[in-house]
Amino acid sequence: MYRNMFSNLPPVCKNLIIINALIWVATWLMGTRAGFAIENWAGLHYFSSPLFYPFQLFTYMFVHANFMHLFFNMFALFMFGGLLERNLGSSRFLIYYITCGLGAGLIQEGIYAIILDKYETLLDPIWLQKIQTEGAGIIKQGMNYVDPTAANYNLLLNNATVGASGAIYGVLLAFGMFWPNMPLYFFFIPVPIKAKWMVAGYAAIELLMGIQNRAGDNVAHFAHLGGMVFGLILILYWRKKGLIGGRIY
């Protein structure tokens, strides 16, 4: 059944899933056999990190941390992206997807700027210079500082943000706007939930967890929200220009 559903996916969704899967395989093979971490090159680093390159704002959304990270993102694209692509058209859907991913990255960078500025008031200038000079190399070796403040600062500055989640949250937002009352079934919830409440629930959870800034969950919560915000702006713009139709909640 799922094989037939995949073969019937419109082209952009199908190719995005294939590309992300192939890049994950390449990441795994190069990491295990060659010791080369693709995320250090293609993952999104903070603007002032020596590991940052402008193209990372695009490439980061095709790199995933592990198989489950890839699976859940691509499963969501598989379930919701096809219908959205058919509604928007393939070219506009691709523009929408990439815009949400770029927006998610920019929002996450902005949040990092705020947090890093706070850490810079807590760290001695000598420590700051030390981290800014050698911190990237330490991260690339899979290590970090013992001091928790220095370690957190170094992670924010030099660790990579990866994954298509920001773009996927944009897809979920659009799905909820075009089909707000469509019932959705989740295996752990015995009753269907309307799409609009699912989207609102996801947004509320991400906002709450982002504000709480839970250490150790390794999730870019504001990137998810950023994908939704940029998706909302783009849909409303297209709607105002008369470029898209259909119901928008």
PDB file of C-alpha atoms in Angstrom:
ATOM      1  CA  MET A   1       0.000   0.000   0.000  1.00  0.00           C
ATOM      2  CA  TYR A   2       2.695   2.498   1.018  1.00  0.00           C
ATOM      3  CA  ARG A   3       4.733   1.586  -2.068  1.00  0.00           C
ATOM      4  CA  ASN A   4       1.782   2.509  -4.291  1.00  0.00           C
ATOM      5  CA  MET A   5       1.218   5.700  -2.325  1.00  0.00           C
ATOM      6  CA  PHE A   6       4.876   6.668  -2.745  1.00  0.00           C
ATOM      7  CA  SER A   7       4.822   5.991  -6.489  1.00  0.00           C
ATOM      8  CA  ASN A   8       1.752   8.236  -6.745  1.00  0.00           C
ATOM      9  CA  LEU A   9       3.363  11.134  -4.909  1.00  0.00           C
ATOM     10  CA  PRO A  10       3.783  14.301  -6.994  1.00  0.00           C
ATOM     11  CA  PRO A  11       7.356  14.894  -8.207  1.00  0.00           C
ATOM     12  CA  VAL A  12       8.676  17.452  -5.738  1.00  0.00           C
ATOM     13  CA  CYS A  13       7.651  15.507  -2.628  1.00  0.00           C
ATOM     14  CA  LYS A  14       8.934  12.264  -4.086  1.00  0.00           C
ATOM     15  CA  ASN A  15      12.299  13.740  -5.055  1.00  0.00           C
ATOM     16  CA  LEU A  16      12.717  15.571  -1.743  1.00  0.00           C
ATOM     17  CA  ILE A  17      12.254  12.283   0.112  1.00  0.00           C
ATOM     18  CA  ILE A  18      14.720  10.498  -2.192  1.00  0.00           C
ATOM     19  CA  ILE A  19      17.326  13.280  -1.924  1.00  0.00           C
ATOM     20  CA  ASN A  20      17.093  13.437   1.866  1.00  0.00           C
ATOM     21  CA  ALA A  21      17.376   9.649   2.114  1.00  0.00           C
ATOM     22  CA  LEU A  22      20.409   9.541  -0.184  1.00  0.00           C
ATOM     23  CA  ILE A  23      22.152  12.302   1.752  1.00  0.00           C
ATOM     24  CA  TRP A  24      21.515  10.477   5.016  1.00  0.00           C
ATOM     25  CA  VAL A  25      23.060   7.320   3.562  1.00  0.00           C
ATOM     26  CA  ALA A  26      26.061   9.344   2.367  1.00  0.00           C
ATOM     27  CA  THR A  27      26.349  10.962   5.804  1.00  0.00           C
ATOM     28  CA  TRP A  28      26.297   7.582   7.517  1.00  0.00           C
ATOM     29  CA  LEU A  29      28.785   5.978   5.130  1.00  0.00           C
ATOM     30  CA  MET A  30      31.247   8.871   5.209  1.00  0.00           C
ATOM     31  CA  GLY A  31      30.976   9.148   8.983  1.00  0.00           C
ATOM     32  CA  THR A  32      31.490   5.449   9.709  1.00  0.00           C
ATOM     33  CA  ARG A  33      34.012   4.572   7.000  1.00  0.00           C
ATOM     34  CA  ALA A  34      35.879   7.799   6.279  1.00  0.00           C
ATOM     35  CA  GLY A  35      35.427   9.657   9.565  1.00  0.00           C
ATOM     36  CA  PHE A  36      34.102  12.699   7.706  1.00  0.00           C
ATOM     37  CA  ALA A  37      31.189  14.522   9.357  1.00  0.00           C
ATOM     38  CA  ILE A  38      29.064  16.074   6.614  1.00  0.00           C
ATOM     39  CA  GLU A  39      27.178  18.152   9.176  1.00  0.00           C
ATOM     40  CA  ASN A  40      30.367  20.100   9.948  1.00  0.00           C
ATOM     41  CA  TRP A  41      30.351  21.285   6.337  1.00  0.00           C
ATOM     42  CA  ALA A  42      26.674  21.302   5.324  1.00  0.00           C
ATOM     43  CA  GLY A  43      24.942  21.877   8.690  1.00  0.00           C
ATOM     44  CA  LEU A  44      23.977  25.426   9.627  1.00  0.00           C
ATOM     45  CA  HIS A  45      26.443  27.124  11.980  1.00  0.00           C
ATOM     46  CA  TYR A  46      26.117  30.502  13.623  1.00  0.00           C
ATOM     47  CA  PHE A  47      27.125  33.419  11.409  1.00  0.00           C
ATOM     48  CA  SER A  48      30.280  34.292  13.370  1.00  0.00           C
ATOM     49  CA  SER A  49      31.502  30.697  13.643  1.00  0.00           C
ATOM     50  CA  PRO A  50      34.567  29.836  11.540  1.00  0.00           C
ATOM     51  CA  LEU A  51      32.545  26.817  10.371  1.00  0.00           C
ATOM     52  CA  PHE A  52      29.793  28.981   8.845  1.00  0.00           C
ATOM     53  CA  TYR A  53      29.297  29.274   5.087  1.00  0.00           C
ATOM     54  CA  PRO A  54      26.326  31.075   3.486  1.00  0.00           C
ATOM     55  CA  PHE A  55      25.247  27.995   1.513  1.00  0.00           C
ATOM     56  CA  GLN A  56      24.522  26.242   4.825  1.00  0.00           C
ATOM     57  CA  LEU A  57      21.216  28.138   5.051  1.00  0.00           C
ATOM     58  CA  PHE A  58      20.128  25.884   2.184  1.00  0.00           C
ATOM     59  CA  THR A  59      22.075  22.669   2.695  1.00  0.00           C
ATOM     60  CA  TYR A  60      21.262  22.229   6.399  1.00  0.00           C
ATOM     61  CA  MET A  61      17.681  21.218   5.623  1.00  0.00           C
ATOM     62  CA  PHE A  62      18.898  18.133   3.736  1.00  0.00           C
ATOM     63  CA  VAL A  63      21.159  16.798   6.510  1.00  0.00           C
ATOM     64  CA  HIS A  64      19.752  14.802   9.433  1.00  0.00           C
ATOM     65  CA  ALA A  65      21.245  13.830  12.765  1.00  0.00           C
ATOM     66  CA  ASN A  66      20.130  10.185  12.690  1.00  0.00           C
ATOM     67  CA  PHE A  67      17.715   7.804  11.011  1.00  0.00           C
ATOM     68  CA  MET A  68      14.752   8.587  13.276  1.00  0.00           C
ATOM     69  CA  HIS A  69      15.215  12.302  12.647  1.00  0.00           C
ATOM     70  CA  LEU A  70      15.085  11.587   8.907  1.00  0.00           C
ATOM     71  CA  PHE A  71      12.195   9.137   9.208  1.00  0.00           C
ATOM     72  CA  PHE A  72       9.790  11.405  11.083  1.00  0.00           C
ATOM     73  CA  ASN A  73      10.484  14.389   8.830  1.00  0.00           C
ATOM     74  CA  MET A  74      10.076  12.403   5.634  1.00  0.00           C
ATOM     75  CA  PHE A  75       7.018  10.561   6.957  1.00  0.00           C
ATOM     76  CA  ALA A  76       5.338  13.918   7.608  1.00  0.00           C
ATOM     77  CA  LEU A  77       6.281  15.086   4.111  1.00  0.00           C
ATOM     78  CA  PHE A  78       4.925  11.814   2.719  1.00  0.00           C
ATOM     79  CA  MET A  79       1.625  12.160   4.588  1.00  0.00           C
ATOM     80  CA  PHE A  80       0.919  15.873   4.147  1.00  0.00           C
ATOM     81  CA  GLY A  81       3.143  17.170   1.371  1.00  0.00           C
ATOM     82  CA  GLY A  82       1.555  15.371  -1.571  1.00  0.00           C
ATOM     83  CA  LEU A  83      -1.876  16.885  -1.115  1.00  0.00           C
ATOM     84  CA  LEU A  84      -0.360  20.322  -0.569  1.00  0.00           C
ATOM     85  CA  GLU A  85       1.800  20.026  -3.697  1.00  0.00           C
ATOM     86  CA  ARG A  86      -1.209  19.080  -5.799  1.00  0.00           C
ATOM     87  CA  ASN A  87      -3.075  22.086  -4.415  1.00  0.00           C
ATOM     88  CA  LEU A  88      -0.266  24.630  -4.891  1.00  0.00           C
ATOM     89  CA  GLY A  89       1.370  23.129  -7.971  1.00  0.00           C
ATOM     90  CA  SER A  90       4.842  21.614  -7.962  1.00  0.00           C
ATOM     91  CA  SER A  91       6.829  24.805  -8.657  1.00  0.00           C
ATOM     92  CA  ARG A  92       5.039  26.850  -6.008  1.00  0.00           C
ATOM     93  CA  PHE A  93       5.221  24.000  -3.507  1.00  0.00           C
ATOM     94  CA  LEU A  94       9.011  23.804  -3.958  1.00  0.00           C
ATOM     95  CA  ILE A  95       9.298  27.577  -3.456  1.00  0.00           C
ATOM     96  CA  TYR A  96       7.147  27.262  -0.337  1.00  0.00           C
ATOM     97  CA  TYR A  97       9.175  24.367   1.089  1.00  0.00           C
ATOM     98  CA  ILE A  98      12.539  26.032   0.523  1.00  0.00           C
ATOM     99  CA  THR A  99      11.277  29.394   1.855  1.00  0.00           C
ATOM    100  CA  CYS A 100      10.071  27.747   5.068  1.00  0.00           C
ATOM    101  CA  GLY A 101      13.430  26.011   5.461  1.00  0.00           C
ATOM    102  CA  LEU A 102      15.388  29.219   4.876  1.00  0.00           C
ATOM    103  CA  GLY A 103      13.114  31.138   7.231  1.00  0.00           C
ATOM    104  CA  ALA A 104      13.510  28.501   9.919  1.00  0.00           C
ATOM    105  CA  GLY A 105      17.287  28.804   9.686  1.00  0.00           C
ATOM    106  CA  LEU A 106      17.205  32.595   9.892  1.00  0.00           C
ATOM    107  CA  ILE A 107      14.905  32.570  12.925  1.00  0.00           C
ATOM    108  CA  GLN A 108      17.129  30.051  14.689  1.00  0.00           C
ATOM    109  CA  GLU A 109      20.191  32.181  13.980  1.00  0.00           C
ATOM    110  CA  GLY A 110      18.392  35.189  15.458  1.00  0.00           C
ATOM    111  CA  ILE A 111      17.555  33.250  18.618  1.00  0.00           C
ATOM    112  CA  TYR A 112      21.174  32.126  18.885  1.00  0.00           C
ATOM    113  CA  ALA A 113      22.288  35.766  18.620  1.00  0.00           C
ATOM    114  CA  ILE A 114      20.144  36.677  21.639  1.00  0.00           C
ATOM    115  CA  ILE A 115      21.346  33.732  23.728  1.00  0.00           C
ATOM    116  CA  LEU A 116      25.004  34.159  22.760  1.00  0.00           C
ATOM    117  CA  ASP A 117      24.855  37.813  23.736  1.00  0.00           C
ATOM    118  CA  LYS A 118      23.646  36.741  27.179  1.00  0.00           C
ATOM    119  CA  TYR A 119      26.458  34.208  27.547  1.00  0.00           C
ATOM    120  CA  GLU A 120      29.042  36.821  26.533  1.00  0.00           C
ATOM    121  CA  THR A 121      28.111  38.861  29.598  1.00  0.00           C
ATOM    122  CA  LEU A 122      28.797  35.821  31.792  1.00  0.00           C
ATOM    123  CA  LEU A 123      32.141  34.757  30.360  1.00  0.00           C
ATOM    124  CA  ASP A 124      35.516  36.334  30.983  1.00  0.00           C
ATOM    125  CA  PRO A 125      36.927  38.051  27.845  1.00  0.00           C
ATOM    126  CA  ILE A 126      39.886  35.676  27.878  1.00  0.00           C
ATOM    127  CA  TRP A 127      37.501  32.717  27.826  1.00  0.00           C
ATOM    128  CA  LEU A 128      35.515  34.301  25.009  1.00  0.00           C
ATOM    129  CA  GLN A 129      38.598  34.750  22.860  1.00  0.00           C
ATOM    130  CA  LYS A 130      39.735  31.211  23.666  1.00  0.00           C
ATOM    131  CA  ILE A 131      36.384  29.719  22.612  1.00  0.00           C
ATOM    132  CA  GLN A 132      36.147  31.841  19.482  1.00  0.00           C
ATOM    133  CA  THR A 133      39.668  30.793  18.485  1.00  0.00           C
ATOM    134  CA  GLU A 134      39.724  27.085  19.289  1.00  0.00           C
ATOM    135  CA  GLY A 135      36.108  26.121  20.026  1.00  0.00           C
ATOM    136  CA  ALA A 136      35.295  25.041  16.458  1.00  0.00           C
ATOM    137  CA  GLY A 137      38.208  22.619  16.406  1.00  0.00           C
ATOM    138  CA  ILE A 138      37.133  21.124  19.716  1.00  0.00           C
ATOM    139  CA  ILE A 139      33.573  20.598  18.443  1.00  0.00           C
ATOM    140  CA  LYS A 140      34.893  18.927  15.265  1.00  0.00           C
ATOM    141  CA  GLN A 141      36.765  16.458  17.479  1.00  0.00           C
ATOM    142  CA  GLY A 142      33.523  15.571  19.277  1.00  0.00           C
ATOM    143  CA  MET A 143      34.620  17.222  22.522  1.00  0.00           C
ATOM    144  CA  ASN A 144      33.719  20.322  24.531  1.00  0.00           C
ATOM    145  CA  TYR A 145      34.738  22.320  27.590  1.00  0.00           C
ATOM    146  CA  VAL A 146      34.153  21.073  31.133  1.00  0.00           C
ATOM    147  CA  ASP A 147      32.837  24.447  32.331  1.00  0.00           C
ATOM    148  CA  PRO A 148      29.079  24.369  31.562  1.00  0.00           C
ATOM    149  CA  THR A 149      28.836  28.047  30.576  1.00  0.00           C
ATOM    150  CA  ALA A 150      31.784  27.767  28.195  1.00  0.00           C
ATOM    151  CA  ALA A 151      30.445  24.463  26.856  1.00  0.00           C
ATOM    152  CA  ASN A 152      26.978  25.860  26.143  1.00  0.00           C
ATOM    153  CA  TYR A 153      28.438  28.952  24.490  1.00  0.00           C
ATOM    154  CA  ASN A 154      30.667  26.800  22.304  1.00  0.00           C
ATOM    155  CA  LEU A 155      27.773  24.553  21.300  1.00  0.00           C
ATOM    156  CA  LEU A 156      25.650  27.504  20.262  1.00  0.00           C
ATOM    157  CA  LEU A 157      28.517  29.115  18.399  1.00  0.00           C
ATOM    158  CA  ASN A 158      30.023  26.115  16.622  1.00  0.00           C
ATOM    159  CA  ASN A 159      27.584  23.217  16.680  1.00  0.00           C
ATOM    160  CA  ALA A 160      25.482  22.575  13.557  1.00  0.00           C
ATOM    161  CA  THR A 161      21.714  22.852  13.183  1.00  0.00           C
ATOM    162  CA  VAL A 162      20.481  20.166  10.797  1.00  0.00           C
ATOM    163  CA  GLY A 163      17.229  18.780   9.458  1.00  0.00           C
ATOM    164  CA  ALA A 164      14.177  19.543   7.361  1.00  0.00           C
ATOM    165  CA  SER A 165      11.947  20.106  10.396  1.00  0.00           C
ATOM    166  CA  GLY A 166      11.503  23.849   9.789  1.00  0.00           C
ATOM    167  CA  ALA A 167      10.303  23.207   6.237  1.00  0.00           C
ATOM    168  CA  ILE A 168       8.111  20.324   7.459  1.00  0.00           C
ATOM    169  CA  TYR A 169       6.450  22.526  10.082  1.00  0.00           C
ATOM    170  CA  GLY A 170       5.715  24.973   7.279  1.00  0.00           C
ATOM    171  CA  VAL A 171       4.040  22.135   5.376  1.00  0.00           C
ATOM    172  CA  LEU A 172       1.961  21.258   8.450  1.00  0.00           C
ATOM    173  CA  LEU A 173       0.943  24.902   8.836  1.00  0.00           C
ATOM    174  CA  ALA A 174      -0.209  25.086   5.212  1.00  0.00           C
ATOM    175  CA  PHE A 175      -2.093  21.809   5.515  1.00  0.00           C
ATOM    176  CA  GLY A 176      -3.955  23.131   8.540  1.00  0.00           C
ATOM    177  CA  MET A 177      -4.823  26.356   6.715  1.00  0.00           C
ATOM    178  CA  PHE A 178      -6.126  24.713   3.541  1.00  0.00           C
ATOM    179  CA  TRP A 179      -7.906  21.796   5.206  1.00  0.00           C
ATOM    180  CA  PRO A 180      -8.610  23.020   8.750  1.00  0.00           C
ATOM    181  CA  ASN A 181     -11.413  20.585   9.519  1.00  0.00           C
ATOM    182  CA  MET A 182      -9.890  17.459   8.030  1.00  0.00           C
ATOM    183  CA  PRO A 183      -9.852  14.766  10.754  1.00  0.00           C
ATOM    184  CA  LEU A 184      -6.433  13.306  11.476  1.00  0.00           C
ATOM    185  CA  TYR A 185      -5.835  10.090  13.361  1.00  0.00           C
ATOM    186  CA  PHE A 186      -2.872   9.430  15.638  1.00  0.00           C
ATOM    187  CA  PHE A 187      -2.071   5.938  16.862  1.00  0.00           C
ATOM    188  CA  PHE A 188      -1.805   7.088  20.494  1.00  0.00           C
ATOM    189  CA  ILE A 189      -5.033   9.152  20.491  1.00  0.00           C
ATOM    190  CA  PRO A 190      -8.344   7.203  20.186  1.00  0.00           C
ATOM    191  CA  VAL A 191     -10.327  10.052  18.565  1.00  0.00           C
ATOM    192  CA  PRO A 192      -9.652  12.097  15.413  1.00  0.00           C
ATOM    193  CA  ILE A 193      -8.269  15.632  15.705  1.00  0.00           C
ATOM    194  CA  LYS A 194      -9.038  18.407  13.244  1.00  0.00           C
ATOM    195  CA  ALA A 195      -6.007  19.598  11.318  1.00  0.00           C
ATOM    196  CA  LYS A 196      -6.302  23.161  12.632  1.00  0.00           C
ATOM    197  CA  TRP A 197      -6.066  21.963  16.236  1.00  0.00           C
ATOM    198  CA  MET A 198      -3.134  19.725  15.406  1.00  0.00           C
ATOM    199  CA  VAL A 199      -1.246  22.685  13.936  1.00  0.00           C
ATOM    200  CA  ALA A 200      -2.166  24.935  16.858  1.00  0.00           C
ATOM    201  CA  GLY A 201      -1.067  22.241  19.309  1.00  0.00           C
ATOM    202  CA  TYR A 202       2.292  21.741  17.619  1.00  0.00           C
ATOM    203  CA  ALA A 203       2.914  25.490  17.550  1.00  0.00           C
ATOM    204  CA  ALA A 204       2.021  25.864  21.248  1.00  0.00           C
ATOM    205  CA  ILE A 205       4.291  22.967  22.248  1.00  0.00           C
ATOM    206  CA  GLU A 206       7.228  24.319  20.258  1.00  0.00           C
ATOM    207  CA  LEU A 207       6.763  27.809  21.697  1.00  0.00           C
ATOM    208  CA  LEU A 208       6.569  26.493  25.260  1.00  0.00           C
ATOM    209  CA  MET A 209       9.615  24.264  24.877  1.00  0.00           C
ATOM    210  CA  GLY A 210      11.552  27.013  23.124  1.00  0.00           C
ATOM    211  CA  ILE A 211      10.842  29.518  25.898  1.00  0.00           C
ATOM    212  CA  GLN A 212      11.783  26.986  28.563  1.00  0.00           C
ATOM    213  CA  ASN A 213      14.985  26.375  26.585  1.00  0.00           C
ATOM    214  CA  ARG A 214      15.356  22.838  27.864  1.00  0.00           C
ATOM    215  CA  ALA A 215      19.006  21.886  27.880  1.00  0.00           C
ATOM    216  CA  GLY A 216      19.876  18.585  26.349  1.00  0.00           C
ATOM    217  CA  ASP A 217      16.831  18.045  24.127  1.00  0.00           C
ATOM    218  CA  ASN A 218      18.959  19.046  21.119  1.00  0.00           C
ATOM    219  CA  VAL A 219      15.915  20.386  19.240  1.00  0.00           C
ATOM    220  CA  ALA A 220      15.761  23.737  17.439  1.00  0.00           C
ATOM    221  CA  HIS A 221      12.255  24.644  18.602  1.00  0.00           C
ATOM    222  CA  PHE A 222      12.333  28.196  17.261  1.00  0.00           C
ATOM    223  CA  ALA A 223      13.426  26.912  13.859  1.00  0.00           C
ATOM    224  CA  HIS A 224      10.183  24.921  13.770  1.00  0.00           C
ATOM    225  CA  LEU A 225       8.212  28.035  14.636  1.00  0.00           C
ATOM    226  CA  GLY A 226      10.224  30.007  12.082  1.00  0.00           C
ATOM    227  CA  GLY A 227       9.165  27.614   9.340  1.00  0.00           C
ATOM    228  CA  MET A 228       5.535  28.117  10.316  1.00  0.00           C
ATOM    229  CA  VAL A 229       5.864  31.912  10.466  1.00  0.00           C
ATOM    230  CA  PHE A 230       7.506  32.191   7.056  1.00  0.00           C
ATOM    231  CA  GLY A 231       4.969  29.739   5.636  1.00  0.00           C
ATOM    232  CA  LEU A 232       2.096  31.825   6.995  1.00  0.00           C
ATOM    233  CA  ILE A 233       3.523  35.038   5.530  1.00  0.00           C
ATOM    234  CA  LEU A 234       4.055  33.450   2.114  1.00  0.00           C
ATOM    235  CA  ILE A 235       0.576  31.895   1.958  1.00  0.00           C
ATOM    236  CA  LEU A 236      -1.096  35.158   2.949  1.00  0.00           C
ATOM    237  CA  TYR A 237       0.980  37.026   0.354  1.00  0.00           C
ATOM    238  CA  TRP A 238       0.043  34.586  -2.408  1.00  0.00           C
ATOM    239  CA  ARG A 239      -3.579  34.720  -1.328  1.00  0.00           C
ATOM    240  CA  LYS A 240      -3.603  38.533  -1.422  1.00  0.00           C
ATOM    241  CA  LYS A 241      -2.075  38.487  -4.917  1.00  0.00           C
ATOM    242  CA  GLY A 242      -4.652  35.959  -6.091  1.00  0.00           C
ATOM    243  CA  LEU A 243      -1.969  33.394  -6.895  1.00  0.00           C
ATOM    244  CA  ILE A 244      -3.572  30.607  -4.884  1.00  0.00           C
ATOM    245  CA  GLY A 245      -7.145  29.632  -4.148  1.00  0.00           C
ATOM    246  CA  GLY A 246      -8.852  27.120  -1.946  1.00  0.00           C
ATOM    247  CA  ARG A 247      -9.913  27.414   1.647  1.00  0.00           C
ATOM    248  CA  ILE A 248      -7.574  29.132   4.049  1.00  0.00           C
ATOM    249  CA  TYR A 249      -8.583  29.031   7.686  1.00  0.00           C
TER     250      TYR A 249
END
